[in-house]
Amino acid sequence: MGHLVEKVSDHLFLLVGNNPLPNFIAAHRLAKQESFLHLIYTDQTHQYALNLQDLFTSVLHFDHSHINLKRLETPTDQSGIHTCLDQYLKSNVLSEGSVGLNYTGGMKPMSVHIYEFLKDWCVQNRRPFIHSYIDPIYYSIRFSHGMKYPIDISECQVSMENLLSLHNRIMTSVKSEVLFPIFSKEIALFVSDPVNMNNLRNWCDKYVRTACPKELKNYLKPLLEEVKLDSNNQTLDLNEIIERMKRWITKESIGIKTEIIPNQDDDLTNLVQIETIGQIGLTLLKCDQIPNEEIHSWKIKNIGDSLRRFLDSNWLENYVFDCLQQISEDCKIHEIKRNIYIKNADPKKQSRDFEFDVAAVQGYRLYAFSCSTSMDRGLVKVKLFEAFSRAQQMGGDEARVALVSGYPQPDDLLEEINESWMASRNKIKVFGPQDFSNLCNKFKKWFNS
């Protein structure tokens, strides 16, 4: 085990690849405030180099004059790379001190050729030469002769905003508070029995998804305006509405005043359906007294859709979010978000927008969670693959991904994914209904591993 202070360089060369996060970590841990940073990039990675330059000055507080960018014509031609670096060092005379190379970024030929040149240059100029690599599996910085330095995640924190900015992405919509945590937890505990999960899915398909948003809005509007969600609201108690929901889900029935079985009377069923779902919504809004911008975003014009989405599936995202909040201190999680919509910062660039259901950052490690109440293996596998691809794109090899879904055979699905995607064993996790009752502890074990 080495002492990192001995490995800090006066001149740190960074190879900019498609994953700029290791460059940020290297600058954070391997350079002093007065050090000079030299970013070597190609045409394909120029924007990443510019993004890094911005973060080095705004977040790490390096002097702009201490950051130099050098373009390579090609990342594979040894002669061209050596000539380019020779000209660069002749025109930018390096002040005295050690020279470091972190070769985590960049293509393999580029890393090899730059290492060869800098090593020889340092020998000729009698400079100490320190080369390093950031290990994404063991979360450490590796040096020559087997020396390594574990990275304490609390020493190198990156915000979600900065992590995305490395890729020229921004968050256009995001939630930072849990919505209806008591209700979400109770439903999660109830469906931890896969039989109940199946019943809930059927109940939502029959009653929640088919409820007309306009009729829900018309039912709720006068009640919301009348009671203004105050404590005198004549709605059912939260525990009572939860217990009734459990009974309705089990029997696949619905009804506040009288339970209606499907196909008894279509008109009557529709009326009871709107009243029931509307009363659930009113009860939730009355009982959640915590100031929360999400509640206020349930405006009258879209409250029907908002309520349907929450009852159908969004309760699971909120339960996951709540579990992460509970373990955040023990696991050194410094940021948690949900419903994160992400797009390119440059509106002129044609790129696909995407969303993370829930995401957390632990140090510089991104955790992305894909949440679904579906029990369909194919559907949840597609959702996991998309989350995995996006997390790798934004968080690099250091990123981790989890699927939290209604699929009842999570271990079997995880085994298939690890084999077909060739992912490391701890990079991906799959949680099913049977995990819901102990989800906080399972998350904690994963984050601390």
Coordinates of C-alpha atoms in Angstrom, one line a residue:
M1 CA 0.0 0.0 0.0
G2 CA 1.4 3.3 -1.0
H3 CA 1.2 6.8 0.4
L4 CA -0.7 8.9 -2.1
V5 CA 1.1 12.1 -1.2
E6 CA 4.3 10.6 -2.7
K7 CA 2.5 10.1 -6.0
V8 CA 1.2 13.6 -6.5
S9 CA 2.7 15.2 -9.7
D10 CA 3.8 18.7 -10.5
H11 CA 2.8 18.0 -14.1
L12 CA -0.1 15.5 -14.6
F13 CA -0.8 14.2 -18.1
L14 CA -4.4 12.9 -18.6
L15 CA -5.6 10.9 -21.6
V16 CA -9.1 11.9 -22.5
G17 CA -11.3 9.1 -23.7
N18 CA -15.1 8.5 -24.0
N19 CA -15.3 8.2 -20.2
P20 CA -13.9 11.5 -18.7
L21 CA -14.8 10.6 -15.1
P22 CA -11.4 8.9 -14.4
N23 CA -9.7 12.1 -15.5
F24 CA -11.6 14.1 -12.9
I25 CA -10.7 11.6 -10.2
A26 CA -7.1 11.6 -11.2
A27 CA -6.9 15.4 -11.1
H28 CA -8.6 15.4 -7.8
R29 CA -6.3 12.9 -6.1
L30 CA -3.0 13.1 -8.1
A31 CA -2.4 16.8 -8.5
K32 CA -1.7 19.7 -6.2
Q33 CA -3.5 23.0 -6.4
E34 CA -0.4 24.5 -8.1
S35 CA 0.1 21.6 -10.4
F36 CA -0.2 21.8 -14.2
L37 CA -2.7 19.6 -16.0
H38 CA -2.1 18.5 -19.6
L39 CA -5.2 17.0 -21.3
I40 CA -4.3 14.9 -24.4
Y41 CA -7.4 14.5 -26.6
T42 CA -8.4 13.5 -30.2
D43 CA -11.1 15.1 -32.4
Q44 CA -13.6 12.5 -31.0
T45 CA -12.9 13.6 -27.4
H46 CA -12.4 17.3 -27.8
Q47 CA -15.8 18.2 -26.1
Y48 CA -14.9 15.9 -23.1
A49 CA -11.6 17.8 -22.7
L50 CA -13.5 21.1 -22.7
N51 CA -16.0 19.8 -20.2
L52 CA -13.1 18.6 -18.0
Q53 CA -11.4 22.0 -18.2
D54 CA -14.6 23.7 -17.0
L55 CA -14.9 21.4 -14.0
F56 CA -11.2 21.6 -13.1
T57 CA -11.6 25.4 -12.7
S58 CA -15.2 25.6 -11.3
V59 CA -15.2 22.5 -9.0
L60 CA -11.5 21.7 -8.3
H61 CA -10.5 25.3 -8.4
F62 CA -7.4 24.9 -10.6
D63 CA -6.1 28.1 -12.2
H64 CA -7.2 28.2 -15.8
S65 CA -3.6 29.1 -16.9
H66 CA -2.4 25.7 -15.4
I67 CA -4.7 23.7 -17.7
N68 CA -3.3 22.9 -21.2
L69 CA -5.1 21.0 -23.9
K70 CA -3.2 19.1 -26.7
R71 CA -4.8 17.6 -29.7
L72 CA -3.5 14.4 -31.3
E73 CA -4.0 13.8 -35.0
T74 CA -4.5 10.1 -34.4
P75 CA -4.6 7.9 -31.3
T76 CA -2.8 4.9 -32.9
D77 CA 0.2 6.1 -34.8
Q78 CA 3.3 5.9 -32.6
S79 CA 5.5 8.2 -34.7
G80 CA 2.8 10.8 -35.0
I81 CA 2.1 10.7 -31.3
H82 CA 5.8 11.0 -30.4
T83 CA 6.4 13.9 -32.8
C84 CA 3.3 15.7 -31.5
L85 CA 4.4 15.4 -27.8
D86 CA 8.0 16.3 -28.6
Q87 CA 6.8 19.6 -30.3
Y88 CA 4.4 20.2 -27.4
L89 CA 7.1 19.9 -24.7
K90 CA 9.5 22.1 -26.7
S91 CA 6.9 24.8 -27.1
N92 CA 5.6 24.5 -23.5
V93 CA 8.7 24.2 -21.3
L94 CA 7.7 22.3 -18.2
S95 CA 8.7 23.9 -14.9
E96 CA 10.8 21.8 -12.5
G97 CA 9.2 18.9 -10.8
S98 CA 7.8 15.5 -11.3
V99 CA 5.8 14.3 -14.3
G100 CA 2.7 12.0 -13.9
L101 CA 0.7 10.1 -16.4
N102 CA -2.7 8.7 -15.7
Y103 CA -3.5 6.4 -18.6
T104 CA -7.0 5.3 -17.6
G105 CA -8.6 7.2 -20.5
G106 CA -7.8 7.0 -24.2
M107 CA -7.3 4.0 -26.5
K108 CA -4.8 1.3 -25.6
P109 CA -2.4 2.2 -28.4
M110 CA -2.6 5.8 -27.4
S111 CA -1.8 4.9 -23.8
V112 CA 1.2 2.8 -24.7
H113 CA 2.7 5.3 -27.1
I114 CA 2.4 8.2 -24.7
Y115 CA 3.8 6.2 -21.8
E116 CA 6.8 5.2 -23.9
F117 CA 7.5 8.8 -24.9
L118 CA 7.0 10.4 -21.4
K119 CA 9.1 7.7 -19.7
D120 CA 12.0 8.3 -22.1
W121 CA 11.6 12.0 -21.9
C122 CA 11.8 12.0 -18.1
V123 CA 14.9 9.8 -18.1
Q124 CA 16.6 12.2 -20.5
N125 CA 15.6 15.2 -18.5
R126 CA 16.2 13.6 -15.1
R127 CA 12.6 14.0 -14.0
P128 CA 10.7 11.7 -11.6
F129 CA 8.1 9.8 -13.6
I130 CA 4.9 8.5 -12.0
H131 CA 2.4 6.5 -14.0
S132 CA -1.0 5.4 -12.7
Y133 CA -4.3 3.7 -13.5
I134 CA -7.7 4.0 -11.8
D135 CA -9.1 0.5 -11.2
P136 CA -12.9 0.5 -11.6
I137 CA -13.3 -2.9 -10.0
Y138 CA -11.4 -2.4 -6.7
Y139 CA -11.9 1.4 -6.6
S140 CA -8.3 2.2 -6.2
I141 CA -5.4 4.0 -8.0
R142 CA -2.7 1.5 -9.1
F143 CA 0.9 2.4 -9.6
S144 CA 4.0 0.5 -10.7
H145 CA 5.5 -2.3 -8.7
G146 CA 2.1 -3.4 -7.4
M147 CA 1.5 -0.3 -5.3
K148 CA -2.1 0.9 -5.0
Y149 CA -4.1 3.4 -3.1
P150 CA -7.8 2.7 -2.3
I151 CA -10.0 5.7 -3.0
D152 CA -12.1 6.7 0.0
I153 CA -15.4 7.7 -1.6
S154 CA -15.8 10.4 0.9
E155 CA -12.6 12.0 -0.4
C156 CA -13.8 12.3 -4.0
Q157 CA -17.4 13.4 -4.3
V158 CA -18.9 14.3 -7.6
S159 CA -22.4 15.8 -7.9
M160 CA -24.9 14.3 -10.3
E161 CA -25.0 17.6 -12.1
N162 CA -21.2 17.6 -12.6
L163 CA -21.2 13.9 -13.6
L164 CA -23.7 14.6 -16.3
S165 CA -21.9 17.8 -17.4
L166 CA -18.8 15.8 -18.3
H167 CA -21.0 14.3 -21.1
N168 CA -22.5 17.6 -22.0
R169 CA -25.9 16.6 -20.4
I170 CA -28.2 18.4 -18.1
M171 CA -31.2 17.5 -16.0
T172 CA -34.4 19.1 -17.3
S173 CA -36.7 17.7 -14.6
V174 CA -35.9 16.0 -11.3
K175 CA -37.4 15.2 -7.9
S176 CA -35.5 15.3 -4.7
E177 CA -38.2 14.4 -2.1
V178 CA -40.0 11.2 -1.4
L179 CA -43.8 11.2 -2.2
F180 CA -46.2 9.4 0.2
P181 CA -43.6 7.3 1.9
I182 CA -46.0 5.5 4.4
F183 CA -48.4 4.4 1.6
S184 CA -45.5 3.3 -0.7
K185 CA -43.9 1.2 2.1
E186 CA -47.2 -0.5 3.1
I187 CA -47.9 -1.4 -0.5
A188 CA -44.4 -2.7 -1.0
L189 CA -44.6 -4.9 2.1
F190 CA -48.0 -6.2 1.0
V191 CA -46.8 -7.2 -2.4
S192 CA -43.6 -8.8 -1.0
D193 CA -45.7 -12.0 -1.4
P194 CA -45.5 -12.5 -5.2
V195 CA -49.1 -13.7 -5.2
N196 CA -50.2 -10.3 -3.9
M197 CA -47.8 -8.7 -6.5
N198 CA -49.7 -10.5 -9.2
N199 CA -53.1 -9.4 -7.8
L200 CA -52.0 -5.8 -7.6
R201 CA -50.9 -5.9 -11.2
N202 CA -54.2 -7.3 -12.3
W203 CA -56.1 -4.8 -10.1
C204 CA -54.2 -1.8 -11.6
D205 CA -54.7 -3.1 -15.1
K206 CA -58.5 -3.4 -14.5
Y207 CA -59.2 -0.3 -12.5
V208 CA -56.3 2.2 -12.4
R209 CA -55.2 2.2 -16.0
T210 CA -58.7 2.2 -17.3
A211 CA -59.9 5.1 -15.1
C212 CA -60.6 8.2 -17.2
P213 CA -58.2 11.0 -16.2
K214 CA -60.8 13.6 -17.1
E215 CA -63.5 12.0 -14.9
L216 CA -61.0 11.7 -12.1
K217 CA -60.2 15.4 -12.4
N218 CA -63.9 16.3 -12.5
Y219 CA -64.5 14.2 -9.3
L220 CA -61.5 15.7 -7.4
K221 CA -61.7 19.3 -8.5
P222 CA -64.6 20.5 -6.3
L223 CA -63.4 18.4 -3.4
L224 CA -59.9 19.9 -3.6
E225 CA -61.2 23.4 -3.9
E226 CA -63.7 22.9 -1.0
V227 CA -61.4 21.3 1.6
K228 CA -58.1 22.8 0.4
L229 CA -56.4 19.6 1.7
D230 CA -56.7 20.8 5.3
S231 CA -57.1 18.6 8.4
N232 CA -60.9 18.9 8.2
N233 CA -60.9 17.0 4.9
Q234 CA -63.6 14.3 5.2
T235 CA -61.6 11.5 3.7
L236 CA -60.8 8.1 5.1
D237 CA -57.9 7.5 7.4
L238 CA -54.7 6.5 5.7
N239 CA -54.4 3.1 7.4
E240 CA -58.1 2.4 6.7
I241 CA -57.7 3.2 3.0
I242 CA -54.6 1.0 2.8
E243 CA -56.3 -1.9 4.4
R244 CA -59.3 -1.5 2.1
M245 CA -57.0 -1.4 -0.9
K246 CA -55.4 -4.7 0.2
R247 CA -58.8 -6.3 0.4
W248 CA -59.8 -4.9 -3.0
I249 CA -56.6 -6.1 -4.5
T250 CA -56.9 -9.6 -3.0
K251 CA -60.5 -10.0 -4.2
E252 CA -60.0 -8.0 -7.4
S253 CA -62.9 -5.8 -6.4
I254 CA -63.4 -2.1 -5.9
G255 CA -65.7 0.3 -3.9
I256 CA -65.7 2.8 -1.1
K257 CA -69.3 2.3 0.0
T258 CA -69.9 -1.2 -1.4
E259 CA -67.5 -3.6 -3.1
I260 CA -68.2 -4.1 -6.8
I261 CA -67.1 -7.2 -8.6
P262 CA -66.2 -6.8 -12.4
N263 CA -69.0 -7.1 -14.9
Q264 CA -71.9 -6.8 -12.4
D265 CA -72.9 -3.4 -13.8
D266 CA -70.6 -1.5 -16.0
D267 CA -72.0 2.0 -15.3
L268 CA -72.1 1.3 -11.6
T269 CA -68.5 -0.1 -11.7
N270 CA -67.3 3.0 -13.5
L271 CA -68.8 5.4 -10.9
V272 CA -67.4 3.4 -8.0
Q273 CA -64.1 3.2 -9.8
I274 CA -63.8 7.0 -10.0
E275 CA -65.0 7.6 -6.5
T276 CA -62.6 4.9 -5.1
I277 CA -59.5 6.1 -6.8
G278 CA -60.4 9.7 -6.1
Q279 CA -60.8 9.0 -2.4
I280 CA -57.4 7.2 -2.3
G281 CA -55.9 10.3 -3.9
L282 CA -57.6 12.7 -1.4
T283 CA -56.5 10.6 1.5
L284 CA -52.9 10.6 0.4
L285 CA -52.9 14.3 -0.2
K286 CA -54.4 15.0 3.2
C287 CA -52.1 12.7 5.2
D288 CA -48.8 13.7 3.7
Q289 CA -48.1 16.9 5.6
I290 CA -44.4 17.2 4.7
P291 CA -43.7 20.3 2.4
N292 CA -43.1 18.8 -1.0
E293 CA -43.0 20.5 -4.3
E294 CA -44.2 17.3 -6.0
I295 CA -47.6 17.5 -4.3
H296 CA -48.0 21.1 -5.5
S297 CA -47.2 20.0 -9.0
W298 CA -50.3 17.8 -9.0
K299 CA -52.2 20.6 -10.5
I300 CA -55.9 20.2 -11.2
K301 CA -55.4 19.9 -15.0
N302 CA -53.2 16.8 -14.7
I303 CA -54.1 15.4 -11.3
G304 CA -56.0 12.4 -12.8
D305 CA -52.9 11.3 -14.7
S306 CA -50.6 12.0 -11.8
L307 CA -52.7 9.9 -9.4
R308 CA -53.1 7.0 -11.9
R309 CA -49.3 6.9 -12.5
F310 CA -48.6 6.9 -8.8
L311 CA -51.0 4.1 -8.0
D312 CA -50.0 2.0 -11.0
S313 CA -46.2 2.1 -10.6
N314 CA -44.7 5.3 -9.2
W315 CA -45.2 4.1 -5.6
L316 CA -42.3 1.7 -6.2
E317 CA -39.9 4.4 -7.3
N318 CA -40.8 6.3 -4.1
Y319 CA -40.2 3.3 -2.0
V320 CA -36.8 2.7 -3.5
F321 CA -36.0 6.4 -3.0
D322 CA -37.1 6.2 0.6
C323 CA -34.9 3.2 1.3
L324 CA -31.9 5.0 -0.1
Q325 CA -32.6 8.0 2.1
Q326 CA -32.7 5.7 5.1
I327 CA -29.2 4.2 4.4
S328 CA -27.6 7.3 3.0
E329 CA -25.6 8.3 6.1
D330 CA -24.3 4.7 6.8
C331 CA -23.4 4.2 3.1
K332 CA -22.0 7.7 2.4
I333 CA -24.5 8.5 -0.2
H334 CA -24.4 12.2 -0.8
E335 CA -27.1 12.6 -3.4
I336 CA -30.4 10.9 -4.3
K337 CA -32.8 11.9 -7.1
R338 CA -35.8 10.4 -8.8
N339 CA -37.6 10.9 -12.1
I340 CA -34.5 12.4 -13.6
Y341 CA -35.1 13.5 -17.2
I342 CA -31.8 14.1 -19.0
K343 CA -31.0 15.7 -22.4
N344 CA -28.1 17.2 -24.3
A345 CA -27.0 20.6 -23.1
D346 CA -26.7 21.7 -26.7
P347 CA -30.1 21.9 -28.3
K348 CA -28.6 21.8 -31.7
K349 CA -27.1 18.3 -31.1
Q350 CA -29.3 15.4 -32.1
S351 CA -29.3 12.9 -29.3
R352 CA -31.9 10.9 -27.5
D353 CA -33.2 12.1 -24.2
F354 CA -33.5 9.5 -21.4
E355 CA -34.6 9.0 -17.8
F356 CA -33.4 7.4 -14.6
D357 CA -36.2 6.3 -12.4
V358 CA -34.0 6.7 -9.3
A359 CA -30.3 7.5 -9.1
A360 CA -27.8 8.0 -6.3
V361 CA -24.2 9.1 -6.1
Q362 CA -21.8 7.6 -3.6
G363 CA -18.5 9.5 -3.9
Y364 CA -17.9 9.4 -7.6
R365 CA -19.9 6.2 -8.2
L366 CA -23.2 6.4 -9.9
Y367 CA -26.0 4.0 -9.0
A368 CA -29.0 3.9 -11.4
F369 CA -32.2 2.1 -10.5
S370 CA -34.8 0.9 -13.0
C371 CA -38.2 0.4 -11.3
S372 CA -41.2 -1.5 -12.7
T373 CA -44.2 -3.2 -11.2
S374 CA -44.3 -5.5 -14.3
M375 CA -43.9 -9.2 -13.8
D376 CA -43.0 -9.8 -17.4
R377 CA -39.4 -11.1 -17.7
G378 CA -38.8 -9.7 -21.2
L379 CA -40.2 -6.3 -20.3
V380 CA -38.1 -5.8 -17.1
K381 CA -35.0 -7.1 -18.8
V382 CA -35.3 -4.4 -21.5
K383 CA -35.8 -1.7 -18.9
L384 CA -32.7 -3.0 -17.1
F385 CA -30.6 -3.1 -20.3
E386 CA -31.5 0.5 -21.1
A387 CA -30.6 1.7 -17.5
F388 CA -27.4 -0.3 -17.7
S389 CA -26.4 1.3 -21.0
R390 CA -27.1 4.8 -19.9
A391 CA -25.4 4.4 -16.5
Q392 CA -22.3 3.1 -18.2
Q393 CA -22.4 6.0 -20.6
M394 CA -22.8 8.6 -17.8
G395 CA -20.8 6.9 -15.0
G396 CA -18.3 4.8 -16.9
D397 CA -17.0 1.5 -15.6
E398 CA -17.5 2.7 -12.1
A399 CA -21.3 2.8 -12.4
R400 CA -23.7 0.3 -10.9
V401 CA -27.2 -0.6 -11.9
A402 CA -30.2 -2.3 -10.2
L403 CA -33.6 -3.5 -11.3
V404 CA -36.3 -3.4 -8.7
S405 CA -39.4 -5.0 -10.2
G406 CA -42.4 -7.3 -9.8
Y407 CA -40.6 -10.2 -11.5
P408 CA -40.7 -13.1 -9.0
Q409 CA -37.5 -14.8 -10.0
P410 CA -34.8 -12.2 -9.6
D411 CA -31.8 -14.5 -9.0
D412 CA -32.5 -16.5 -12.1
L413 CA -32.7 -13.3 -14.2
L414 CA -29.5 -11.9 -12.6
E415 CA -27.6 -15.1 -13.5
E416 CA -28.7 -14.9 -17.1
I417 CA -27.7 -11.2 -17.3
N418 CA -24.3 -11.7 -15.8
E419 CA -23.5 -14.5 -18.3
S420 CA -24.9 -12.8 -21.4
W421 CA -23.7 -9.3 -20.6
M422 CA -20.4 -10.4 -19.1
A423 CA -20.8 -7.9 -16.2
S424 CA -18.9 -8.1 -13.0
R425 CA -20.8 -9.8 -10.2
N426 CA -21.4 -6.6 -8.1
K427 CA -22.1 -4.2 -11.0
I428 CA -25.7 -5.3 -11.5
K429 CA -28.3 -6.3 -9.0
V430 CA -31.9 -7.6 -9.5
F431 CA -34.5 -7.3 -6.7
G432 CA -37.9 -8.9 -6.8
P433 CA -41.0 -8.7 -4.6
Q434 CA -39.7 -11.1 -2.0
D435 CA -36.8 -8.6 -1.4
F436 CA -39.2 -5.6 -0.7
S437 CA -39.6 -6.3 3.0
N438 CA -35.9 -6.1 3.6
L439 CA -34.9 -3.8 0.8
C440 CA -33.0 -1.3 2.9
N441 CA -30.6 -3.9 4.3
K442 CA -30.1 -5.4 0.8
F443 CA -29.3 -2.0 -0.6
K444 CA -26.9 -1.3 2.3
K445 CA -25.0 -4.5 1.8
W446 CA -24.6 -3.7 -1.9
F447 CA -23.5 -0.1 -1.4
N448 CA -20.9 -1.2 1.3
S449 CA -19.5 -4.0 -0.8

